[in-house]
Amino acid sequence: MNESFLRQHVLDRFLRYIAIDTQSSHERADAGIQPSTEGQIELGNLLVTELIQMGLTNTKIDENGYVLAHLPASTGLENKPSFGLCSHLDTAAEASGKNVKAQIVDKYDGSVIHLSEGHSIDPATDSALAACVGETIITSDGTTLLGADNKAGIAGIMTLVHYLTENPEIQHGPIEIVFSPDEETGHGMDRIPLEKITSKAFYTVDGGQVGEIETECFNAWKCDVVFTGIAAHLGTARGKMVNAVSMAASFVSALPARESPETTSGYEGYFCPLEINGSGETASVTVYLRDFDLSEMEKKLDRVDVFATAIEAQFPGGKVSVTRTKQYLNMKEKLDRAPHVLELLKRAAKNAGVATSMSPIRGGTDGSRLTEMGIPTPNIFTGGHNFHSRIEWASLEQMTAMVKTLIELAKVWGE
Ligand SMILES: [Zn+2]
């Protein structure tokens, strides 16, 4: 495998893709507009053009902004099972993705990397960066995010296609490629054209640290809790008024502070009140519940009911109702039922000389949604770090390790 070829190509592609502003819009995505922003179509069109130039004639972007492509199998391997690779076109809302100016630090010496506007990336507090001495580090100039989430993944998949089409002697089965819009808004899989997808397994290429494979994510529910009080003239409210605002406030105070996003990590779940609205007569609170374990999630849902009942008792005459909505499920259970998907990925990483580690995702991904739809989809590292922020960075060596792993993945699926 020609390492310098892969390095140069993945870098060139990455720099080309981050130059296009693809920040998605929660507001527009929530209103059903997909893709939520024009830039995602621009990037999608560029990718289609490049894929067609590489000989993938059966490639297009659909009306919702999904880029679909098929890389045909090597001659004689047409009947091997196909697998899919997926990355997302958009970048996060937390930091601008416009006019990204990449800075490249060659042979990183382990010192603080200074960006504009007082931002810096400090290896003393960023152990992943501290481990990258001698590597090539790519950052933004500090005024925007970098866009490694997820253009490092896109660049990796595109470099894989380039490499396989230029080196037809490498034996591989059929590969499907999906670049999806609006992942960061939670709508990435809303309109995925499942009927056009034939692979029984996918991999999202949307992770971070080199070697990290993610097969577990939260189970996620939300509870909409509505408090109905009794209105009265404030001057004569004694013994009559039941204040819905006070009910909502008491409910939020009852949630366990030691089980919040601010106080938990790793495998710990949480309650998070994320929205509150209302006035004296009615008020509502939306609580997000997260847990890796489904039976623990059941307990959390029951505890919300217990808190609600306690508020009713505390405010006689007031009413509390709780509506539960499932958001997504931990993909682990379904991935465990298709162990070959993970085994092939681990074998590919090993063949690429990459040591793997497993870590849980404290969130959901397009992969967890795809897994729920019946297509087991673990997540592969990209070499990007500090996603969704101005101090986002990527290691070119780690990105190259991603491409090498993808090439080996193509080979092991063709065996
Ligand atoms: Zn991402």
GROMACS .gro file of C-alpha atoms and ligand atoms in nm:
model
  416
    1MET     CA    1   0.000   0.000   0.000
    2ASN     CA    2   0.144   0.335  -0.103
    3GLU     CA    3   0.123   0.534   0.220
    4SER     CA    4   0.238   0.869   0.080
    5PHE     CA    5  -0.023   0.844  -0.198
    6LEU     CA    6  -0.299   0.787   0.059
    7ARG     CA    7  -0.169   1.066   0.282
    8GLN     CA    8  -0.158   1.324   0.003
    9HIS     CA    9  -0.494   1.225  -0.142
   10VAL     CA   10  -0.686   1.222   0.186
   11LEU     CA   11  -0.535   1.562   0.276
   12ASP     CA   12  -0.616   1.720  -0.063
   13ARG     CA   13  -0.972   1.595  -0.050
   14PHE     CA   14  -1.021   1.700   0.311
   15LEU     CA   15  -0.904   2.056   0.239
   16ARG     CA   16  -1.130   2.074  -0.067
   17TYR     CA   17  -1.439   1.958   0.124
   18ILE     CA   18  -1.395   2.177   0.434
   19ALA     CA   19  -1.381   2.484   0.206
   20ILE     CA   20  -1.757   2.441   0.145
   21ASP     CA   21  -1.978   2.572   0.426
   22THR     CA   22  -2.225   2.292   0.507
   23GLN     CA   23  -2.345   2.399   0.853
   24SER     CA   24  -2.696   2.258   0.896
   25SER     CA   25  -2.993   2.444   1.045
   26HIS     CA   26  -3.194   2.289   1.330
   27GLU     CA   27  -3.479   2.530   1.264
   28ARG     CA   28  -3.514   2.441   0.898
   29ALA     CA   29  -3.452   2.068   0.955
   30ASP     CA   30  -3.717   2.061   1.232
   31ALA     CA   31  -3.955   2.229   0.985
   32GLY     CA   32  -3.906   1.934   0.748
   33ILE     CA   33  -3.671   2.106   0.501
   34GLN     CA   34  -3.406   1.861   0.386
   35PRO     CA   35  -3.130   1.926   0.321
   36SER     CA   36  -3.164   2.218   0.557
   37THR     CA   37  -2.894   2.428   0.389
   38GLU     CA   38  -2.771   2.489   0.031
   39GLY     CA   39  -2.406   2.419   0.109
   40GLN     CA   40  -2.484   2.053   0.167
   41ILE     CA   41  -2.617   2.027  -0.190
   42GLU     CA   42  -2.304   2.201  -0.319
   43LEU     CA   43  -2.079   1.949  -0.143
   44GLY     CA   44  -2.304   1.660  -0.249
   45ASN     CA   45  -2.285   1.771  -0.614
   46LEU     CA   46  -1.905   1.798  -0.595
   47LEU     CA   47  -1.883   1.444  -0.454
   48VAL     CA   48  -2.113   1.309  -0.725
   49THR     CA   49  -1.895   1.472  -0.993
   50GLU     CA   50  -1.578   1.328  -0.842
   51LEU     CA   51  -1.729   0.980  -0.803
   52ILE     CA   52  -1.846   0.981  -1.167
   53GLN     CA   53  -1.495   1.091  -1.274
   54MET     CA   54  -1.360   0.788  -1.086
   55GLY     CA   55  -1.589   0.566  -1.291
   56LEU     CA   56  -1.883   0.519  -1.052
   57THR     CA   57  -2.144   0.591  -1.315
   58ASN     CA   58  -2.442   0.480  -1.105
   59THR     CA   59  -2.410   0.781  -0.870
   60LYS     CA   60  -2.652   1.057  -0.785
   61ILE     CA   61  -2.780   1.301  -0.526
   62ASP     CA   62  -3.153   1.263  -0.456
   63GLU     CA   63  -3.414   1.532  -0.389
   64ASN     CA   64  -3.348   1.517  -0.013
   65GLY     CA   65  -2.973   1.557  -0.045
   66TYR     CA   66  -2.858   1.194  -0.006
   67VAL     CA   67  -2.561   1.099  -0.223
   68LEU     CA   68  -2.583   0.732  -0.322
   69ALA     CA   69  -2.305   0.548  -0.504
   70HIS     CA   70  -2.211   0.189  -0.584
   71LEU     CA   71  -1.857   0.065  -0.630
   72PRO     CA   72  -1.884  -0.256  -0.834
   73ALA     CA   73  -1.703  -0.567  -0.712
   74SER     CA   74  -1.380  -0.696  -0.863
   75THR     CA   75  -1.444  -0.937  -1.152
   76GLY     CA   76  -1.551  -1.272  -1.012
   77LEU     CA   77  -1.653  -1.133  -0.672
   78GLU     CA   78  -1.992  -0.993  -0.779
   79ASN     CA   79  -2.174  -1.241  -0.555
   80LYS     CA   80  -1.983  -1.152  -0.239
   81PRO     CA   81  -2.200  -0.973   0.020
   82SER     CA   82  -2.192  -0.597  -0.016
   83PHE     CA   83  -2.138  -0.359   0.274
   84GLY     CA   84  -2.200   0.013   0.303
   85LEU     CA   85  -2.003   0.315   0.421
   86CYS     CA   86  -2.173   0.629   0.545
   87SER     CA   87  -2.064   0.981   0.642
   88HIS     CA   88  -2.258   1.305   0.683
   89LEU     CA   89  -2.236   1.617   0.470
   90ASP     CA   90  -2.326   1.876   0.734
   91THR     CA   91  -2.135   2.039   1.019
   92ALA     CA   92  -2.262   2.128   1.365
   93ALA     CA   93  -2.451   2.438   1.476
   94GLU     CA   94  -2.219   2.517   1.768
   95ALA     CA   95  -1.952   2.689   1.558
   96SER     CA   96  -1.945   2.847   1.213
   97GLY     CA   97  -1.832   2.641   0.915
   98LYS     CA   98  -1.795   2.941   0.682
   99ASN     CA   99  -1.456   3.041   0.537
  100VAL     CA  100  -1.270   2.764   0.717
  101LYS     CA  101  -0.899   2.841   0.692
  102ALA     CA  102  -0.701   2.529   0.767
  103GLN     CA  103  -0.368   2.559   0.944
  104ILE     CA  104  -0.125   2.272   0.906
  105VAL     CA  105   0.133   2.204   1.175
  106ASP     CA  106   0.405   1.976   1.033
  107LYS     CA  107   0.595   1.753   1.275
  108TYR     CA  108   0.401   1.872   1.579
  109ASP     CA  109   0.647   1.946   1.862
  110GLY     CA  110   0.411   1.905   2.160
  111SER     CA  111   0.367   2.276   2.235
  112VAL     CA  112   0.044   2.477   2.272
  113ILE     CA  113  -0.114   2.544   1.931
  114HIS     CA  114  -0.228   2.909   1.924
  115LEU     CA  115  -0.526   3.009   1.712
  116SER     CA  116  -0.673   3.355   1.654
  117GLU     CA  117  -0.910   3.536   1.893
  118GLY     CA  118  -0.731   3.394   2.196
  119HIS     CA  119  -0.822   3.032   2.126
  120SER     CA  120  -0.559   2.765   2.173
  121ILE     CA  121  -0.526   2.387   2.189
  122ASP     CA  122  -0.320   2.284   2.489
  123PRO     CA  123  -0.166   1.935   2.510
  124ALA     CA  124  -0.168   1.973   2.891
  125THR     CA  125  -0.547   1.947   2.886
  126ASP     CA  126  -0.583   1.756   2.558
  127SER     CA  127  -0.420   1.418   2.607
  128ALA     CA  128  -0.508   1.303   2.254
  129LEU     CA  129  -0.307   1.595   2.113
  130ALA     CA  130  -0.020   1.530   2.355
  131ALA     CA  131   0.004   1.181   2.205
  132CYS     CA  132   0.051   1.323   1.854
  133VAL     CA  133   0.406   1.460   1.878
  134GLY     CA  134   0.577   1.423   1.540
  135GLU     CA  135   0.247   1.401   1.350
  136THR     CA  136   0.087   1.648   1.108
  137ILE     CA  137  -0.193   1.835   1.287
  138ILE     CA  138  -0.466   2.024   1.102
  139THR     CA  139  -0.667   2.296   1.281
  140SER     CA  140  -0.890   2.588   1.181
  141ASP     CA  141  -0.764   2.942   1.237
  142GLY     CA  142  -0.982   2.964   1.550
  143THR     CA  143  -1.269   3.163   1.398
  144THR     CA  144  -1.460   2.851   1.280
  145LEU     CA  145  -1.478   2.480   1.342
  146LEU     CA  146  -1.253   2.264   1.122
  147GLY     CA  147  -1.515   2.030   0.977
  148ALA     CA  148  -1.332   1.701   1.042
  149ASP     CA  149  -1.675   1.601   1.173
  150ASN     CA  150  -1.752   1.461   0.923
  151LYS     CA  151  -1.546   1.566   0.621
  152ALA     CA  152  -1.253   1.357   0.746
  153GLY     CA  153  -1.485   1.057   0.703
  154ILE     CA  154  -1.598   1.173   0.358
  155ALA     CA  155  -1.236   1.229   0.251
  156GLY     CA  156  -1.151   0.880   0.379
  157ILE     CA  157  -1.430   0.710   0.184
  158MET     CA  158  -1.350   0.909  -0.133
  159THR     CA  159  -0.980   0.820  -0.105
  160LEU     CA  160  -1.077   0.453  -0.065
  161VAL     CA  161  -1.279   0.469  -0.389
  162HIS     CA  162  -0.991   0.644  -0.565
  163TYR     CA  163  -0.741   0.383  -0.446
  164LEU     CA  164  -0.957   0.084  -0.538
  165THR     CA  165  -1.041   0.217  -0.884
  166GLU     CA  166  -0.672   0.294  -0.955
  167ASN     CA  167  -0.558  -0.045  -0.827
  168PRO     CA  168  -0.795  -0.299  -0.984
  169GLU     CA  169  -0.573  -0.588  -0.869
  170ILE     CA  170  -0.708  -0.537  -0.514
  171GLN     CA  171  -0.988  -0.791  -0.472
  172HIS     CA  172  -1.308  -0.665  -0.310
  173GLY     CA  173  -1.683  -0.723  -0.317
  174PRO     CA  174  -1.951  -0.462  -0.397
  175ILE     CA  175  -1.952  -0.148  -0.179
  176GLU     CA  176  -2.237   0.098  -0.129
  177ILE     CA  177  -2.171   0.458  -0.029
  178VAL     CA  178  -2.413   0.701   0.136
  179PHE     CA  179  -2.338   1.064   0.219
  180SER     CA  180  -2.632   1.192   0.424
  181PRO     CA  181  -2.755   1.544   0.508
  182ASP     CA  182  -2.850   1.696   0.845
  183GLU     CA  183  -2.697   1.440   1.083
  184GLU     CA  184  -2.620   1.713   1.334
  185THR     CA  185  -2.985   1.813   1.353
  186GLY     CA  186  -3.095   1.457   1.437
  187HIS     CA  187  -3.274   1.425   1.102
  188GLY     CA  188  -2.996   1.246   0.912
  189MET     CA  189  -3.186   0.923   0.856
  190ASP     CA  190  -3.538   1.067   0.823
  191ARG     CA  191  -3.555   1.022   0.445
  192ILE     CA  192  -3.283   0.767   0.377
  193PRO     CA  193  -3.401   0.583   0.063
  194LEU     CA  194  -3.392   0.238   0.228
  195GLU     CA  195  -3.556   0.077  -0.074
  196LYS     CA  196  -3.243   0.156  -0.280
  197ILE     CA  197  -3.003   0.009  -0.024
  198THR     CA  198  -2.909  -0.357  -0.059
  199SER     CA  199  -2.626  -0.401   0.195
  200LYS     CA  200  -2.710  -0.595   0.511
  201ALA     CA  201  -2.441  -0.406   0.707
  202PHE     CA  202  -2.303  -0.054   0.710
  203TYR     CA  203  -2.027   0.135   0.888
  204THR     CA  204  -2.051   0.504   0.974
  205VAL     CA  205  -1.709   0.667   0.935
  206ASP     CA  206  -1.775   0.939   1.190
  207GLY     CA  207  -1.565   0.865   1.500
  208GLY     CA  208  -1.260   1.027   1.657
  209GLN     CA  209  -0.940   0.885   1.805
  210VAL     CA  210  -0.744   0.641   1.588
  211GLY     CA  211  -0.843   0.280   1.654
  212GLU     CA  212  -1.162   0.367   1.840
  213ILE     CA  213  -1.464   0.161   1.732
  214GLU     CA  214  -1.806   0.247   1.866
  215THR     CA  215  -2.076  -0.018   1.895
  216GLU     CA  216  -2.278   0.117   2.185
  217CYS     CA  217  -2.481   0.432   2.224
  218PHE     CA  218  -2.742   0.557   2.468
  219ASN     CA  219  -3.103   0.448   2.480
  220ALA     CA  220  -3.283   0.779   2.450
  221TRP     CA  221  -3.630   0.885   2.556
  222LYS     CA  222  -3.784   1.223   2.624
  223CYS     CA  223  -4.070   1.302   2.860
  224ASP     CA  224  -4.297   1.599   2.799
  225VAL     CA  225  -4.437   1.686   3.140
  226VAL     CA  226  -4.738   1.921   3.146
  227PHE     CA  227  -4.847   2.099   3.466
  228THR     CA  228  -5.203   2.229   3.485
  229GLY     CA  229  -5.271   2.477   3.763
  230ILE     CA  230  -5.575   2.680   3.865
  231ALA     CA  231  -5.582   3.051   3.782
  232ALA     CA  232  -5.717   3.307   4.026
  233HIS     CA  233  -5.697   3.682   4.087
  234LEU     CA  234  -5.367   3.727   4.267
  235GLY     CA  235  -5.531   3.952   4.527
  236THR     CA  236  -5.772   3.677   4.634
  237ALA     CA  237  -5.563   3.372   4.542
  238ARG     CA  238  -5.527   3.236   4.892
  239GLY     CA  239  -5.653   2.879   4.907
  240LYS     CA  240  -5.766   2.891   4.542
  241MET     CA  241  -5.474   2.941   4.306
  242VAL     CA  242  -5.249   2.656   4.198
  243ASN     CA  243  -4.947   2.801   4.020
  244ALA     CA  244  -4.825   2.588   3.726
  245VAL     CA  245  -4.492   2.776   3.717
  246SER     CA  246  -4.424   2.676   4.078
  247MET     CA  247  -4.523   2.318   3.998
  248ALA     CA  248  -4.279   2.305   3.705
  249ALA     CA  249  -4.000   2.460   3.913
  250SER     CA  250  -4.055   2.210   4.195
  251PHE     CA  251  -4.049   1.925   3.947
  252VAL     CA  252  -3.716   2.040   3.798
  253SER     CA  253  -3.571   2.072   4.150
  254ALA     CA  254  -3.680   1.716   4.225
  255LEU     CA  255  -3.471   1.572   3.939
  256PRO     CA  256  -3.151   1.415   4.077
  257ALA     CA  257  -2.860   1.659   4.030
  258ARG     CA  258  -2.611   1.375   4.054
  259GLU     CA  259  -2.767   1.212   3.749
  260SER     CA  260  -2.732   1.503   3.506
  261PRO     CA  261  -2.513   1.545   3.195
  262GLU     CA  262  -2.295   1.785   3.395
  263THR     CA  263  -2.214   1.525   3.661
  264THR     CA  264  -2.190   1.196   3.466
  265SER     CA  265  -1.957   1.029   3.217
  266GLY     CA  266  -1.869   0.689   3.070
  267TYR     CA  267  -2.154   0.442   3.114
  268GLU     CA  268  -2.359   0.660   3.354
  269GLY     CA  269  -2.702   0.770   3.238
  270TYR     CA  270  -2.884   1.093   3.321
  271PHE     CA  271  -3.199   1.309   3.343
  272CYS     CA  272  -3.171   1.645   3.166
  273PRO     CA  273  -3.450   1.907   3.174
  274LEU     CA  274  -3.379   2.087   2.848
  275GLU     CA  275  -3.684   2.301   2.784
  276ILE     CA  276  -3.930   2.485   3.009
  277ASN     CA  277  -4.231   2.692   2.905
  278GLY     CA  278  -4.545   2.825   3.058
  279SER     CA  279  -4.740   3.064   3.279
  280GLY     CA  280  -4.955   3.041   3.591
  281GLU     CA  281  -5.224   2.824   3.439
  282THR     CA  282  -5.016   2.572   3.244
  283ALA     CA  283  -4.647   2.501   3.216
  284SER     CA  284  -4.439   2.226   3.054
  285VAL     CA  285  -4.096   2.077   3.098
  286THR     CA  286  -3.918   1.852   2.849
  287VAL     CA  287  -3.679   1.607   3.014
  288TYR     CA  288  -3.425   1.403   2.818
  289LEU     CA  289  -3.349   1.058   2.962
  290ARG     CA  290  -3.036   0.867   2.865
  291ASP     CA  291  -2.909   0.525   2.970
  292PHE     CA  292  -2.704   0.249   2.805
  293ASP     CA  293  -2.910  -0.017   2.981
  294LEU     CA  294  -3.271  -0.062   2.875
  295SER     CA  295  -3.393  -0.190   3.215
  296GLU     CA  296  -3.229   0.112   3.382
  297MET     CA  297  -3.409   0.331   3.126
  298GLU     CA  298  -3.740   0.173   3.233
  299LYS     CA  299  -3.657   0.268   3.591
  300LYS     CA  300  -3.576   0.624   3.489
  301LEU     CA  301  -3.909   0.652   3.305
  302ASP     CA  302  -4.090   0.521   3.614
  303ARG     CA  303  -3.904   0.769   3.834
  304VAL     CA  304  -4.030   1.058   3.619
  305ASP     CA  305  -4.383   0.933   3.693
  306VAL     CA  306  -4.301   0.917   4.066
  307PHE     CA  307  -4.171   1.277   4.061
  308ALA     CA  308  -4.485   1.386   3.874
  309THR     CA  309  -4.716   1.216   4.128
  310ALA     CA  310  -4.526   1.379   4.414
  311ILE     CA  311  -4.578   1.723   4.257
  312GLU     CA  312  -4.952   1.656   4.228
  313ALA     CA  313  -4.961   1.567   4.598
  314GLN     CA  314  -4.763   1.880   4.683
  315PHE     CA  315  -5.001   2.106   4.485
  316PRO     CA  316  -5.359   1.989   4.561
  317GLY     CA  317  -5.593   2.067   4.271
  318GLY     CA  318  -5.305   2.078   4.021
  319LYS     CA  319  -5.263   1.809   3.755
  320VAL     CA  320  -4.946   1.665   3.602
  321SER     CA  321  -4.933   1.454   3.287
  322VAL     CA  322  -4.629   1.278   3.139
  323THR     CA  323  -4.593   1.181   2.772
  324ARG     CA  324  -4.305   0.948   2.688
  325THR     CA  325  -4.139   0.948   2.343
  326LYS     CA  326  -3.868   0.706   2.235
  327GLN     CA  327  -3.589   0.885   2.044
  328TYR     CA  328  -3.338   0.608   1.966
  329LEU     CA  329  -3.207   0.278   2.103
  330ASN     CA  330  -2.866   0.147   2.201
  331MET     CA  331  -2.738  -0.033   1.890
  332LYS     CA  332  -2.541  -0.288   2.093
  333GLU     CA  333  -2.815  -0.549   2.119
  334LYS     CA  334  -2.871  -0.563   1.742
  335LEU     CA  335  -2.497  -0.549   1.667
  336ASP     CA  336  -2.442  -0.843   1.903
  337ARG     CA  337  -2.680  -1.043   1.683
  338ALA     CA  338  -2.457  -0.978   1.377
  339PRO     CA  339  -2.110  -1.037   1.525
  340HIS     CA  340  -1.938  -1.078   1.185
  341VAL     CA  341  -1.986  -0.706   1.114
  342LEU     CA  342  -1.763  -0.608   1.403
  343GLU     CA  343  -1.528  -0.906   1.359
  344LEU     CA  344  -1.453  -0.807   0.998
  345LEU     CA  345  -1.385  -0.449   1.108
  346LYS     CA  346  -1.147  -0.562   1.382
  347ARG     CA  347  -0.967  -0.791   1.137
  348ALA     CA  348  -0.938  -0.507   0.886
  349ALA     CA  349  -0.790  -0.272   1.147
  350LYS     CA  350  -0.543  -0.540   1.253
  351ASN     CA  351  -0.437  -0.595   0.891
  352ALA     CA  352  -0.388  -0.217   0.861
  353GLY     CA  353  -0.164  -0.221   1.170
  354VAL     CA  354  -0.414  -0.025   1.381
  355ALA     CA  355  -0.476  -0.124   1.745
  356THR     CA  356  -0.848  -0.103   1.823
  357SER     CA  357  -1.039  -0.009   2.136
  358MET     CA  358  -1.411  -0.002   2.203
  359SER     CA  359  -1.586   0.294   2.359
  360PRO     CA  360  -1.949   0.390   2.421
  361ILE     CA  361  -2.101   0.693   2.243
  362ARG     CA  362  -2.278   0.929   2.487
  363GLY     CA  363  -2.527   1.020   2.218
  364GLY     CA  364  -2.675   0.870   1.904
  365THR     CA  365  -2.544   0.855   1.547
  366ASP     CA  366  -2.685   0.788   1.204
  367GLY     CA  367  -2.547   0.439   1.268
  368SER     CA  368  -2.773   0.387   1.568
  369ARG     CA  369  -3.074   0.486   1.358
  370LEU     CA  370  -2.965   0.257   1.071
  371THR     CA  371  -2.911  -0.028   1.320
  372GLU     CA  372  -3.262   0.023   1.451
  373MET     CA  373  -3.390   0.006   1.092
  374GLY     CA  374  -3.234  -0.339   1.067
  375ILE     CA  375  -2.890  -0.259   0.919
  376PRO     CA  376  -2.620  -0.318   1.183
  377THR     CA  377  -2.386  -0.015   1.166
  378PRO     CA  378  -2.090   0.033   1.400
  379ASN     CA  379  -1.886   0.354   1.390
  380ILE     CA  380  -1.525   0.381   1.266
  381PHE     CA  381  -1.268   0.643   1.377
  382THR     CA  382  -1.163   0.927   1.142
  383GLY     CA  383  -0.871   1.088   1.328
  384GLY     CA  384  -1.070   1.406   1.409
  385HIS     CA  385  -1.090   1.550   1.762
  386ASN     CA  386  -1.278   1.815   1.967
  387PHE     CA  387  -1.576   1.803   1.733
  388HIS     CA  388  -1.828   2.091   1.719
  389SER     CA  389  -1.577   2.353   1.837
  390ARG     CA  390  -1.325   2.609   1.720
  391ILE     CA  391  -1.049   2.396   1.869
  392GLU     CA  392  -1.139   2.099   1.650
  393TRP     CA  393  -0.830   1.932   1.503
  394ALA     CA  394  -0.732   1.628   1.301
  395SER     CA  395  -0.416   1.421   1.269
  396LEU     CA  396  -0.313   1.340   0.911
  397GLU     CA  397  -0.146   1.019   1.032
  398GLN     CA  398  -0.471   0.910   1.200
  399MET     CA  399  -0.672   1.000   0.888
  400THR     CA  400  -0.431   0.788   0.682
  401ALA     CA  401  -0.479   0.501   0.930
  402MET     CA  402  -0.855   0.538   0.868
  403VAL     CA  403  -0.807   0.502   0.490
  404LYS     CA  404  -0.581   0.199   0.535
  405THR     CA  405  -0.845   0.039   0.760
  406LEU     CA  406  -1.116   0.106   0.499
  407ILE     CA  407  -0.901  -0.054   0.226
  408GLU     CA  408  -0.847  -0.362   0.443
  409LEU     CA  409  -1.220  -0.367   0.521
  410ALA     CA  410  -1.297  -0.380   0.149
  411LYS     CA  411  -1.055  -0.673   0.117
  412VAL     CA  412  -1.186  -0.879   0.411
  413TRP     CA  413  -1.547  -0.841   0.294
  414GLY     CA  414  -1.434  -0.977  -0.046
  415GLU     CA  415  -1.265  -1.287   0.103
  416ZN      ZN  416  -2.035   1.349   1.297
   0.00000   0.00000   0.00000
